[in-house]
PDB file of C-alpha atoms in Angstrom:
ATOM      1  CA  LYS K   1      -9.387   3.005 -17.096  1.00  0.00           C
ATOM      2  CA  ARG K   2      -7.804  -0.443 -17.260  1.00  0.00           C
ATOM      3  CA  PRO K   3      -5.025  -1.421 -17.051  1.00  0.00           C
ATOM      4  CA  LEU K   4      -4.671   0.422 -13.744  1.00  0.00           C
ATOM      5  CA  ASP K   5      -1.495   1.899 -12.325  1.00  0.00           C
ATOM      6  CA  LEU K   6       0.111  -0.377  -9.728  1.00  0.00           C
ATOM      7  CA  LEU K   7       1.056   2.458  -7.387  1.00  0.00           C
ATOM      8  CA  GLU K   8      -1.814   4.896  -7.853  1.00  0.00           C
ATOM      9  CA  ASP K   9      -4.949   2.854  -8.609  1.00  0.00           C
ATOM     10  CA  LEU K  10      -5.177   0.388  -5.751  1.00  0.00           C
ATOM     11  CA  TYR K  11      -8.857  -0.531  -6.054  1.00  0.00           C
ATOM     12  CA  ASP K  12     -10.864  -1.923  -8.966  1.00  0.00           C
ATOM     13  CA  ARG K  13     -14.563  -1.496  -8.289  1.00  0.00           C
ATOM     14  CA  GLU K  14     -15.704  -3.918 -10.983  1.00  0.00           C
ATOM     15  CA  SER K  15     -13.846  -6.892  -9.492  1.00  0.00           C
ATOM     16  CA  GLY K  16     -13.690  -5.650  -5.908  1.00  0.00           C
ATOM     17  CA  LEU K  17      -9.962  -6.424  -5.849  1.00  0.00           C
ATOM     18  CA  THR K  18      -7.241  -4.266  -4.372  1.00  0.00           C
ATOM     19  CA  GLY K  19      -4.263  -5.506  -6.346  1.00  0.00           C
ATOM     20  CA  GLU K  20      -3.558  -9.048  -7.519  1.00  0.00           C
ATOM     21  CA  GLY K  21      -2.134 -10.620  -4.345  1.00  0.00           C
ATOM     22  CA  VAL K  22      -3.979 -12.727  -1.792  1.00  0.00           C
ATOM     23  CA  TRP K  23      -2.745 -11.223   1.487  1.00  0.00           C
ATOM     24  CA  HIS K  24      -4.093  -7.689   1.114  1.00  0.00           C
ATOM     25  CA  ASN K  25      -7.292  -8.753  -0.618  1.00  0.00           C
ATOM     26  CA  ALA K  26      -8.150 -11.261   2.096  1.00  0.00           C
ATOM     27  CA  HIS K  27      -7.712  -8.655   4.818  1.00  0.00           C
ATOM     28  CA  PHE K  28      -9.619  -6.093   2.771  1.00  0.00           C
ATOM     29  CA  GLY K  29     -12.537  -8.488   2.367  1.00  0.00           C
ATOM     30  CA  ALA K  30     -12.546  -9.416   6.040  1.00  0.00           C
ATOM     31  CA  ALA K  31     -12.545  -5.717   6.956  1.00  0.00           C
ATOM     32  CA  HIS K  32     -15.667  -5.188   4.801  1.00  0.00           C
ATOM     33  CA  LEU K  33     -17.529  -7.937   6.622  1.00  0.00           C
ATOM     34  CA  LEU K  34     -16.443  -6.893  10.101  1.00  0.00           C
ATOM     35  CA  ALA K  35     -17.389  -3.296   9.343  1.00  0.00           C
ATOM     36  CA  ALA K  36     -20.816  -4.447   8.125  1.00  0.00           C
ATOM     37  CA  ARG K  37     -21.402  -6.133  11.480  1.00  0.00           C
ATOM     38  CA  ARG K  38     -20.850  -2.817  13.245  1.00  0.00           C
ATOM     39  CA  MET K  39     -23.425  -0.861  11.259  1.00  0.00           C
ATOM     40  CA  GLY K  40     -26.556   0.249  13.070  1.00  0.00           C
ATOM     41  CA  ASN K  41     -30.008  -1.270  12.627  1.00  0.00           C
ATOM     42  CA  GLY K  42     -31.547   1.826  11.064  1.00  0.00           C
ATOM     43  CA  PRO K  43     -32.286   2.108   7.337  1.00  0.00           C
ATOM     44  CA  VAL K  44     -29.004   3.850   6.548  1.00  0.00           C
ATOM     45  CA  GLY K  45     -26.933   1.391   8.580  1.00  0.00           C
ATOM     46  CA  LYS K  46     -28.636  -1.587   6.965  1.00  0.00           C
ATOM     47  CA  ALA K  47     -28.059  -0.175   3.478  1.00  0.00           C
ATOM     48  CA  ILE K  48     -24.369   0.425   4.181  1.00  0.00           C
ATOM     49  CA  ALA K  49     -23.982  -3.061   5.652  1.00  0.00           C
ATOM     50  CA  GLU K  50     -25.597  -4.642   2.618  1.00  0.00           C
ATOM     51  CA  GLU K  51     -23.273  -2.741   0.283  1.00  0.00           C
ATOM     52  CA  LEU K  52     -20.244  -3.830   2.313  1.00  0.00           C
ATOM     53  CA  ARG K  53     -21.327  -7.485   2.216  1.00  0.00           C
ATOM     54  CA  SER K  54     -22.036  -7.284  -1.511  1.00  0.00           C
ATOM     55  CA  SER K  55     -18.596  -5.792  -2.140  1.00  0.00           C
ATOM     56  CA  ALA K  56     -16.954  -8.507  -0.017  1.00  0.00           C
ATOM     57  CA  LYS K  57     -18.782 -11.228  -1.937  1.00  0.00           C
ATOM     58  CA  ARG K  58     -17.685  -9.708  -5.262  1.00  0.00           C
ATOM     59  CA  LEU K  59     -14.113  -9.554  -4.021  1.00  0.00           C
ATOM     60  CA  GLY K  60     -14.295 -13.155  -2.760  1.00  0.00           C
ATOM     61  CA  ASP K  61     -15.509 -14.430  -6.132  1.00  0.00           C
ATOM     62  CA  SER K  62     -12.824 -12.484  -8.008  1.00  0.00           C
ATOM     63  CA  LEU K  63     -10.015 -13.555  -5.680  1.00  0.00           C
ATOM     64  CA  TYR K  64     -11.030 -17.216  -5.882  1.00  0.00           C
ATOM     65  CA  ASP K  65     -11.267 -17.146  -9.678  1.00  0.00           C
ATOM     66  CA  LEU K  66      -7.939 -15.347 -10.017  1.00  0.00           C
ATOM     67  CA  ASN K  67      -5.725 -17.105  -7.482  1.00  0.00           C
ATOM     68  CA  TYR K  68      -7.207 -20.365  -6.200  1.00  0.00           C
ATOM     69  CA  ASP K  69      -5.612 -23.520  -7.590  1.00  0.00           C
ATOM     70  CA  ASP K  70      -5.181 -26.230  -4.940  1.00  0.00           C
ATOM     71  CA  GLY K  71      -4.614 -23.446  -2.434  1.00  0.00           C
ATOM     72  CA  PHE K  72      -4.215 -19.749  -3.117  1.00  0.00           C
ATOM     73  CA  ARG K  73      -1.311 -18.809  -5.356  1.00  0.00           C
ATOM     74  CA  LEU K  74       0.604 -15.782  -4.147  1.00  0.00           C
ATOM     75  CA  ARG K  75      -0.149 -13.437  -7.045  1.00  0.00           C
ATOM     76  CA  THR K  76      -1.671 -13.899 -10.511  1.00  0.00           C
ATOM     77  CA  ALA K  77      -1.675 -11.485 -13.438  1.00  0.00           C
ATOM     78  CA  SER K  78      -5.205 -10.262 -14.105  1.00  0.00           C
ATOM     79  CA  ASP K  79      -4.813  -7.699 -16.912  1.00  0.00           C
ATOM     80  CA  ILE K  80      -6.591  -5.286 -14.564  1.00  0.00           C
ATOM     81  CA  TRP K  81      -3.291  -3.705 -13.525  1.00  0.00           C
ATOM     82  CA  LYS K  82      -0.206  -2.868 -15.516  1.00  0.00           C
ATOM     83  CA  THR K  83       2.781  -5.191 -15.326  1.00  0.00           C
ATOM     84  CA  PRO K  84       5.635  -4.111 -13.003  1.00  0.00           C
ATOM     85  CA  ASP K  85       8.157  -1.820 -14.697  1.00  0.00           C
ATOM     86  CA  ALA K  86      10.894   0.642 -13.831  1.00  0.00           C
ATOM     87  CA  ALA K  87       8.304   3.108 -12.531  1.00  0.00           C
ATOM     88  CA  VAL K  88       7.567   0.772  -9.633  1.00  0.00           C
ATOM     89  CA  GLU K  89      11.159   0.749  -8.450  1.00  0.00           C
ATOM     90  CA  SER K  90      11.624   4.467  -9.011  1.00  0.00           C
ATOM     91  CA  GLY K  91       8.507   4.984  -6.903  1.00  0.00           C
ATOM     92  CA  GLY K  92      10.268   3.376  -3.948  1.00  0.00           C
ATOM     93  CA  GLU K  93       8.685  -0.083  -4.242  1.00  0.00           C
ATOM     94  CA  ARG K  94      10.265  -3.478  -4.890  1.00  0.00           C
ATOM     95  CA  PRO K  95       9.060  -4.867  -8.257  1.00  0.00           C
ATOM     96  CA  GLY K  96       9.153  -8.419  -6.882  1.00  0.00           C
ATOM     97  CA  PHE K  97       6.165  -7.610  -4.687  1.00  0.00           C
ATOM     98  CA  TYR K  98       4.066  -7.027  -7.816  1.00  0.00           C
ATOM     99  CA  GLU K  99       5.263  -9.832 -10.072  1.00  0.00           C
ATOM    100  CA  PRO K 100       3.120 -12.960 -10.626  1.00  0.00           C
ATOM    101  CA  SER K 101       4.044 -15.935  -8.465  1.00  0.00           C
ATOM    102  CA  ARG K 102       2.695 -19.483  -8.328  1.00  0.00           C
ATOM    103  CA  ASP K 103       4.000 -19.911  -4.788  1.00  0.00           C
ATOM    104  CA  ARG K 104       1.543 -20.862  -2.077  1.00  0.00           C
ATOM    105  CA  ARG K 105       2.331 -19.143   1.216  1.00  0.00           C
ATOM    106  CA  CYS K 106       0.987 -20.018   4.619  1.00  0.00           C
ATOM    107  CA  VAL K 107       0.249 -16.461   5.754  1.00  0.00           C
ATOM    108  CA  SER K 108      -1.698 -15.604   2.588  1.00  0.00           C
ATOM    109  CA  ASN K 109      -3.720 -18.807   2.708  1.00  0.00           C
ATOM    110  CA  ALA K 110      -4.395 -18.320   6.422  1.00  0.00           C
ATOM    111  CA  ALA K 111      -5.686 -14.812   5.738  1.00  0.00           C
ATOM    112  CA  ALA K 112      -7.916 -16.244   3.002  1.00  0.00           C
ATOM    113  CA  VAL K 113      -9.268 -18.891   5.382  1.00  0.00           C
ATOM    114  CA  ILE K 114     -10.238 -16.149   7.825  1.00  0.00           C
ATOM    115  CA  PHE K 115     -11.899 -14.089   5.093  1.00  0.00           C
ATOM    116  CA  TYR K 116     -13.881 -16.954   3.568  1.00  0.00           C
ATOM    117  CA  SER K 117     -14.970 -18.222   6.982  1.00  0.00           C
ATOM    118  CA  LEU K 118     -16.506 -14.793   7.602  1.00  0.00           C
ATOM    119  CA  LEU K 119     -18.002 -14.853   4.111  1.00  0.00           C
ATOM    120  CA  ASN K 120     -19.541 -18.215   4.943  1.00  0.00           C
ATOM    121  CA  GLU K 121     -21.227 -16.742   8.007  1.00  0.00           C
ATOM    122  CA  ASP K 122     -22.416 -13.510   6.421  1.00  0.00           C
ATOM    123  CA  ALA K 123     -23.035 -14.374   2.757  1.00  0.00           C
ATOM    124  CA  ASP K 124     -23.732 -18.142   2.689  1.00  0.00           C
ATOM    125  CA  ASP K 125     -20.460 -18.844   0.844  1.00  0.00           C
ATOM    126  CA  ASP K 126     -19.657 -22.545   1.235  1.00  0.00           C
ATOM    127  CA  ARG K 127     -16.089 -22.633  -0.134  1.00  0.00           C
ATOM    128  CA  ILE K 128     -14.467 -22.561   3.305  1.00  0.00           C
ATOM    129  CA  GLY K 129     -14.851 -26.326   3.804  1.00  0.00           C
ATOM    130  CA  GLU K 130     -12.619 -27.116   0.833  1.00  0.00           C
ATOM    131  CA  MET K 131     -10.189 -24.346   1.674  1.00  0.00           C
ATOM    132  CA  GLY K 132      -9.811 -25.329   5.311  1.00  0.00           C
ATOM    133  CA  GLU K 133      -8.863 -28.930   4.637  1.00  0.00           C
ATOM    134  CA  THR K 134      -6.521 -27.907   1.824  1.00  0.00           C
ATOM    135  CA  PHE K 135      -4.863 -25.350   4.099  1.00  0.00           C
ATOM    136  CA  LEU K 136      -4.069 -27.968   6.731  1.00  0.00           C
ATOM    137  CA  ASP K 137      -2.936 -30.506   4.122  1.00  0.00           C
ATOM    138  CA  LEU K 138      -0.561 -28.051   2.460  1.00  0.00           C
ATOM    139  CA  PHE K 139       1.007 -26.243   5.381  1.00  0.00           C
ATOM    140  CA  PHE K 140       0.828 -28.197   8.636  1.00  0.00           C
ATOM    141  CA  ASP K 141       3.751 -30.503   9.366  1.00  0.00           C
ATOM    142  CA  GLU K 142       2.274 -33.009  11.801  1.00  0.00           C
ATOM    143  CA  LYS K 143       5.649 -34.529  12.702  1.00  0.00           C
ATOM    144  CA  LEU K 144       7.174 -31.220  13.752  1.00  0.00           C
ATOM    145  CA  GLY K 145       3.958 -29.605  14.929  1.00  0.00           C
ATOM    146  CA  ARG K 146       4.620 -26.472  12.885  1.00  0.00           C
ATOM    147  CA  PHE K 147       3.182 -24.670   9.880  1.00  0.00           C
ATOM    148  CA  ARG K 148       5.655 -24.360   7.013  1.00  0.00           C
ATOM    149  CA  ARG K 149       6.105 -21.093   5.097  1.00  0.00           C
ATOM    150  CA  GLY K 150       5.427 -22.637   1.676  1.00  0.00           C
ATOM    151  CA  ALA K 151       3.145 -25.478   0.648  1.00  0.00           C
ATOM    152  CA  VAL K 152       4.411 -29.027   0.952  1.00  0.00           C
ATOM    153  CA  ALA K 153       6.524 -30.020  -2.097  1.00  0.00           C
ATOM    154  CA  ASP K 154       6.703 -26.399  -3.307  1.00  0.00           C
ATOM    155  CA  GLY K 155      10.392 -26.112  -2.434  1.00  0.00           C
ATOM    156  CA  GLN K 156      12.848 -26.057   0.451  1.00  0.00           C
ATOM    157  CA  GLU K 157      11.008 -26.008   3.762  1.00  0.00           C
ATOM    158  CA  TYR K 158      11.463 -23.489   6.522  1.00  0.00           C
ATOM    159  CA  TRP K 159       9.300 -22.010   9.225  1.00  0.00           C
ATOM    160  CA  ARG K 160       8.524 -18.514  10.469  1.00  0.00           C
ATOM    161  CA  SER K 161       6.867 -17.250  13.615  1.00  0.00           C
ATOM    162  CA  VAL K 162       4.284 -15.302  11.574  1.00  0.00           C
ATOM    163  CA  ASP K 163       3.248 -18.541   9.818  1.00  0.00           C
ATOM    164  CA  GLN K 164       2.459 -20.109  13.184  1.00  0.00           C
ATOM    165  CA  ALA K 165       0.577 -17.030  14.338  1.00  0.00           C
ATOM    166  CA  MET K 166      -1.601 -16.608  11.246  1.00  0.00           C
ATOM    167  CA  ALA K 167      -2.273 -20.352  11.148  1.00  0.00           C
ATOM    168  CA  ILE K 168      -3.474 -20.243  14.759  1.00  0.00           C
ATOM    169  CA  LEU K 169      -5.925 -17.465  13.865  1.00  0.00           C
ATOM    170  CA  ALA K 170      -7.118 -19.384  10.794  1.00  0.00           C
ATOM    171  CA  CYS K 171      -7.556 -22.635  12.736  1.00  0.00           C
ATOM    172  CA  ARG K 172      -9.603 -20.861  15.394  1.00  0.00           C
ATOM    173  CA  ARG K 173     -11.976 -19.834  12.612  1.00  0.00           C
ATOM    174  CA  LEU K 174     -12.131 -23.341  11.142  1.00  0.00           C
ATOM    175  CA  GLY K 175     -12.948 -25.192  14.333  1.00  0.00           C
ATOM    176  CA  GLY K 176     -12.977 -28.995  14.564  1.00  0.00           C
ATOM    177  CA  ASP K 177     -10.562 -31.381  16.234  1.00  0.00           C
ATOM    178  CA  ARG K 178      -7.919 -31.353  13.491  1.00  0.00           C
ATOM    179  CA  ALA K 179      -7.692 -27.560  13.338  1.00  0.00           C
ATOM    180  CA  ALA K 180      -7.728 -27.254  17.140  1.00  0.00           C
ATOM    181  CA  ALA K 181      -4.846 -29.715  17.470  1.00  0.00           C
ATOM    182  CA  ALA K 182      -2.852 -27.894  14.788  1.00  0.00           C
ATOM    183  CA  ALA K 183      -3.425 -24.526  16.492  1.00  0.00           C
ATOM    184  CA  ALA K 184      -2.301 -25.919  19.841  1.00  0.00           C
ATOM    185  CA  ALA K 185       0.840 -27.392  18.254  1.00  0.00           C
ATOM    186  CA  ALA K 186       1.658 -24.071  16.565  1.00  0.00           C
ATOM    187  CA  ALA K 187       1.270 -22.204  19.860  1.00  0.00           C
ATOM    188  CA  THR K 188       3.641 -24.666  21.506  1.00  0.00           C
ATOM    189  CA  ALA K 189       6.101 -24.168  18.647  1.00  0.00           C
ATOM    190  CA  LEU K 190       5.988 -20.389  19.143  1.00  0.00           C
ATOM    191  CA  ARG K 191       6.909 -20.804  22.801  1.00  0.00           C
ATOM    192  CA  ASP K 192       9.364 -23.703  22.603  1.00  0.00           C
ATOM    193  CA  ASP K 193      10.918 -23.500  19.117  1.00  0.00           C
ATOM    194  CA  PHE K 194      10.799 -19.761  18.428  1.00  0.00           C
ATOM    195  CA  GLY K 195      11.384 -18.656  22.015  1.00  0.00           C
ATOM    196  CA  TYR K 196       8.257 -16.617  22.722  1.00  0.00           C
ATOM    197  CA  ARG K 197       8.405 -17.039  26.473  1.00  0.00           C
ATOM    198  CA  SER K 198       9.615 -14.993  29.390  1.00  0.00           C
ATOM    199  CA  GLY K 199      13.370 -14.501  29.629  1.00  0.00           C
ATOM    200  CA  GLU K 200      14.183 -15.519  26.049  1.00  0.00           C
ATOM    201  CA  ARG K 201      14.887 -13.492  22.929  1.00  0.00           C
ATOM    202  CA  PRO K 202      12.491 -14.775  20.232  1.00  0.00           C
ATOM    203  CA  ILE K 203      13.540 -15.577  16.699  1.00  0.00           C
ATOM    204  CA  ASN K 204      11.376 -15.234  13.604  1.00  0.00           C
ATOM    205  CA  HIS K 205      12.902 -17.865  11.339  1.00  0.00           C
ATOM    206  CA  LEU K 206      13.815 -21.567  11.543  1.00  0.00           C
ATOM    207  CA  GLY K 207      15.273 -23.741   8.808  1.00  0.00           C
ATOM    208  CA  PRO K 208      18.093 -23.190   6.315  1.00  0.00           C
ATOM    209  CA  PHE K 209      20.529 -20.522   7.541  1.00  0.00           C
ATOM    210  CA  PRO K 210      18.869 -20.130  10.965  1.00  0.00           C
ATOM    211  CA  GLY K 211      19.326 -16.768  12.583  1.00  0.00           C
ATOM    212  CA  THR K 212      20.320 -14.909   9.431  1.00  0.00           C
ATOM    213  CA  ARG K 213      16.858 -13.436   8.895  1.00  0.00           C
ATOM    214  CA  ARG K 214      16.581 -10.128  10.733  1.00  0.00           C
ATOM    215  CA  ARG K 215      13.940 -10.173  13.427  1.00  0.00           C
ATOM    216  CA  ASN K 216      11.217  -7.541  13.061  1.00  0.00           C
ATOM    217  CA  SER K 217       8.129  -6.367  14.879  1.00  0.00           C
ATOM    218  CA  TRP K 218       5.718  -7.398  12.108  1.00  0.00           C
ATOM    219  CA  HIS K 219       6.457 -11.051  12.877  1.00  0.00           C
ATOM    220  CA  ASP K 220       6.563 -10.433  16.619  1.00  0.00           C
ATOM    221  CA  ALA K 221       3.263  -8.515  16.658  1.00  0.00           C
ATOM    222  CA  PHE K 222       1.321 -11.369  15.044  1.00  0.00           C
ATOM    223  CA  ALA K 223       2.987 -13.942  17.306  1.00  0.00           C
ATOM    224  CA  ILE K 224       2.177 -12.017  20.485  1.00  0.00           C
ATOM    225  CA  TYR K 225      -1.393 -11.419  19.330  1.00  0.00           C
ATOM    226  CA  ALA K 226      -1.988 -15.121  18.641  1.00  0.00           C
ATOM    227  CA  LEU K 227      -0.577 -16.111  22.034  1.00  0.00           C
ATOM    228  CA  ALA K 228      -2.497 -13.344  23.831  1.00  0.00           C
ATOM    229  CA  LEU K 229      -5.811 -14.928  22.840  1.00  0.00           C
ATOM    230  CA  ASP K 230      -5.124 -17.885  25.139  1.00  0.00           C
ATOM    231  CA  GLY K 231      -2.987 -16.643  27.991  1.00  0.00           C
ATOM    232  CA  ASP K 232      -1.019 -13.984  29.803  1.00  0.00           C
ATOM    233  CA  VAL K 233       1.687 -12.415  27.624  1.00  0.00           C
ATOM    234  CA  SER K 234       2.472  -9.411  29.815  1.00  0.00           C
ATOM    235  CA  ASP K 235       6.153 -10.337  30.150  1.00  0.00           C
ATOM    236  CA  LEU K 236       6.454 -10.689  26.378  1.00  0.00           C
ATOM    237  CA  VAL K 237       4.654  -7.395  25.806  1.00  0.00           C
ATOM    238  CA  ASP K 238       7.067  -5.592  28.142  1.00  0.00           C
ATOM    239  CA  MET K 239      10.013  -7.152  26.312  1.00  0.00           C
ATOM    240  CA  MET K 240       8.644  -6.129  22.909  1.00  0.00           C
ATOM    241  CA  ARG K 241       8.073  -2.555  23.997  1.00  0.00           C
ATOM    242  CA  ALA K 242      11.622  -2.394  25.327  1.00  0.00           C
ATOM    243  CA  ALA K 243      12.954  -3.679  21.990  1.00  0.00           C
ATOM    244  CA  TYR K 244      10.816  -1.669  19.564  1.00  0.00           C
ATOM    245  CA  GLU K 245       9.297   1.422  21.186  1.00  0.00           C
ATOM    246  CA  SER K 246      10.648   4.689  19.769  1.00  0.00           C
ATOM    247  CA  ALA K 247      11.414   7.255  22.443  1.00  0.00           C
ATOM    248  CA  ASP K 248      10.662  10.214  20.170  1.00  0.00           C
ATOM    249  CA  ASN K 249       7.124   9.270  19.117  1.00  0.00           C
ATOM    250  CA  GLY K 250       5.930   6.233  21.091  1.00  0.00           C
ATOM    251  CA  LEU K 251       5.385   4.076  17.979  1.00  0.00           C
ATOM    252  CA  LEU K 252       6.683   0.515  17.597  1.00  0.00           C
ATOM    253  CA  ALA K 253       9.541   0.468  15.082  1.00  0.00           C
ATOM    254  CA  HIS K 254       9.947  -2.142  12.350  1.00  0.00           C
ATOM    255  CA  GLN K 255      13.248  -3.423  13.707  1.00  0.00           C
ATOM    256  CA  ALA K 256      14.745  -3.593  17.165  1.00  0.00           C
ATOM    257  CA  ARG K 257      17.343  -1.039  18.183  1.00  0.00           C
ATOM    258  CA  ASP K 258      20.158  -3.587  18.057  1.00  0.00           C
ATOM    259  CA  ALA K 259      19.196  -5.109  14.675  1.00  0.00           C
ATOM    260  CA  GLY K 260      21.734  -3.150  12.627  1.00  0.00           C
ATOM    261  CA  THR K 261      21.060  -1.751   9.167  1.00  0.00           C
ATOM    262  CA  SER K 262      18.920  -3.226   6.397  1.00  0.00           C
ATOM    263  CA  PRO K 263      19.802  -3.059   2.676  1.00  0.00           C
ATOM    264  CA  TYR K 264      16.277  -1.821   1.948  1.00  0.00           C
ATOM    265  CA  LEU K 265      15.369   0.192   5.040  1.00  0.00           C
ATOM    266  CA  GLY K 266      18.662   1.456   6.414  1.00  0.00           C
ATOM    267  CA  ASP K 267      18.149   1.927  10.143  1.00  0.00           C
ATOM    268  CA  GLY K 268      15.007  -0.141  10.655  1.00  0.00           C
ATOM    269  CA  SER K 269      14.641   1.134  14.222  1.00  0.00           C
ATOM    270  CA  ALA K 270      13.656   4.498  12.705  1.00  0.00           C
ATOM    271  CA  VAL K 271      11.051   3.005  10.324  1.00  0.00           C
ATOM    272  CA  HIS K 272       7.405   2.690  11.351  1.00  0.00           C
ATOM    273  CA  PHE K 273       4.820   0.896   9.184  1.00  0.00           C
ATOM    274  CA  SER K 274       1.137   1.664   9.668  1.00  0.00           C
ATOM    275  CA  CYS K 275       0.139  -1.992   9.219  1.00  0.00           C
ATOM    276  CA  THR K 276       2.460  -3.027  12.051  1.00  0.00           C
ATOM    277  CA  GLN K 277       1.012  -0.336  14.319  1.00  0.00           C
ATOM    278  CA  ALA K 278      -2.453  -1.750  13.576  1.00  0.00           C
ATOM    279  CA  VAL K 279      -1.411  -5.232  14.683  1.00  0.00           C
ATOM    280  CA  TRP K 280       0.219  -3.872  17.835  1.00  0.00           C
ATOM    281  CA  GLY K 281      -3.019  -1.993  18.471  1.00  0.00           C
ATOM    282  CA  ALA K 282      -4.830  -5.344  18.328  1.00  0.00           C
ATOM    283  CA  VAL K 283      -2.305  -6.702  20.828  1.00  0.00           C
ATOM    284  CA  GLY K 284      -3.137  -3.787  23.106  1.00  0.00           C
ATOM    285  CA  ARG K 285      -6.856  -4.573  22.910  1.00  0.00           C
ATOM    286  CA  ALA K 286      -6.275  -8.298  23.449  1.00  0.00           C
ATOM    287  CA  THR K 287      -4.248  -7.530  26.576  1.00  0.00           C
ATOM    288  CA  ARG K 288      -6.814  -4.932  27.681  1.00  0.00           C
ATOM    289  CA  GLY K 289      -4.444  -2.084  26.989  1.00  0.00           C
ATOM    290  CA  GLU K 290      -1.982  -2.943  29.757  1.00  0.00           C
ATOM    291  CA  GLY K 291       1.229  -1.100  28.952  1.00  0.00           C
ATOM    292  CA  PHE K 292      -0.109   0.081  25.584  1.00  0.00           C
ATOM    293  CA  GLU K 293      -1.614   3.416  26.522  1.00  0.00           C
ATOM    294  CA  THR K 294       1.445   5.266  25.178  1.00  0.00           C
ATOM    295  CA  HIS K 295       1.378   3.387  21.885  1.00  0.00           C
ATOM    296  CA  ASP K 296      -2.361   3.848  21.438  1.00  0.00           C
ATOM    297  CA  ALA K 297      -2.047   7.611  21.865  1.00  0.00           C
ATOM    298  CA  ALA K 298       0.978   7.743  19.553  1.00  0.00           C
ATOM    299  CA  TRP K 299      -0.766   5.712  16.863  1.00  0.00           C
ATOM    300  CA  ARG K 300      -3.840   7.973  17.011  1.00  0.00           C
ATOM    301  CA  ARG K 301      -1.604  11.019  16.488  1.00  0.00           C
ATOM    302  CA  PHE K 302       0.226   9.225  13.649  1.00  0.00           C
ATOM    303  CA  ASP K 303      -3.038   8.164  11.986  1.00  0.00           C
ATOM    304  CA  ALA K 304      -4.519  11.666  12.240  1.00  0.00           C
ATOM    305  CA  ALA K 305      -1.456  13.432  10.810  1.00  0.00           C
TER     306      ALA K 305
END
């Protein structure tokens, strides 16, 4: 019954939404459509695929109506879920993740571009044209050849490796000369500006207070995946495994062993997020599993537990 609990009721069937933010909903919608493509051609498979596509279309309509305003806003109150309160923090979550925000973030908009491009292919949704051009206008800095974290004029500019990586994936979906040039520039920025090349220690953050943001494997996983689509990243993969792989379970930790402690996580080298393991699994597939057999087996055990 609405309003739903923020921590317990993650899915609203009527709207198709899973929370009020763009990032998770965009990935959720894309997962529906990709799963539909894998269904068999028999009557049951076709029925399941149609239900998945219908659910994705419902989610796409709801997400657009809720959050799109010259780009996707980070999170908008919907009255479907309760407002953040003390129960959120006592449940181990940070209330700020659930509060409404008018910010426009590159990674969230890139995820939305990917979702709506798939929706265009599978459900004749034509909104991707508008979204694609707006995405490039808002986030790509043509002078620097980088994608900024927040939309132009939304505040102080800085750049993250994950912004470049997600923008590359979004631009590959958009196609066209402008998107291709932006993707190529972002890949160059990952190698030259952020240090994702053999023999260097990458950084995740450029801009005000450079180097103060703690590097983590969520950023690195997306960066390596984006670069793996166009070239050999075996040296980088070996370096990442050396920095993040946990000897006791074979999973890739959230923070490198030498990162120190975090005010929220404590020893981040002992913390393993399932979403990060999923991205590293994609890296393993993109690199044909070279060096990732241990992680794949560890993740399967973790997922089955």
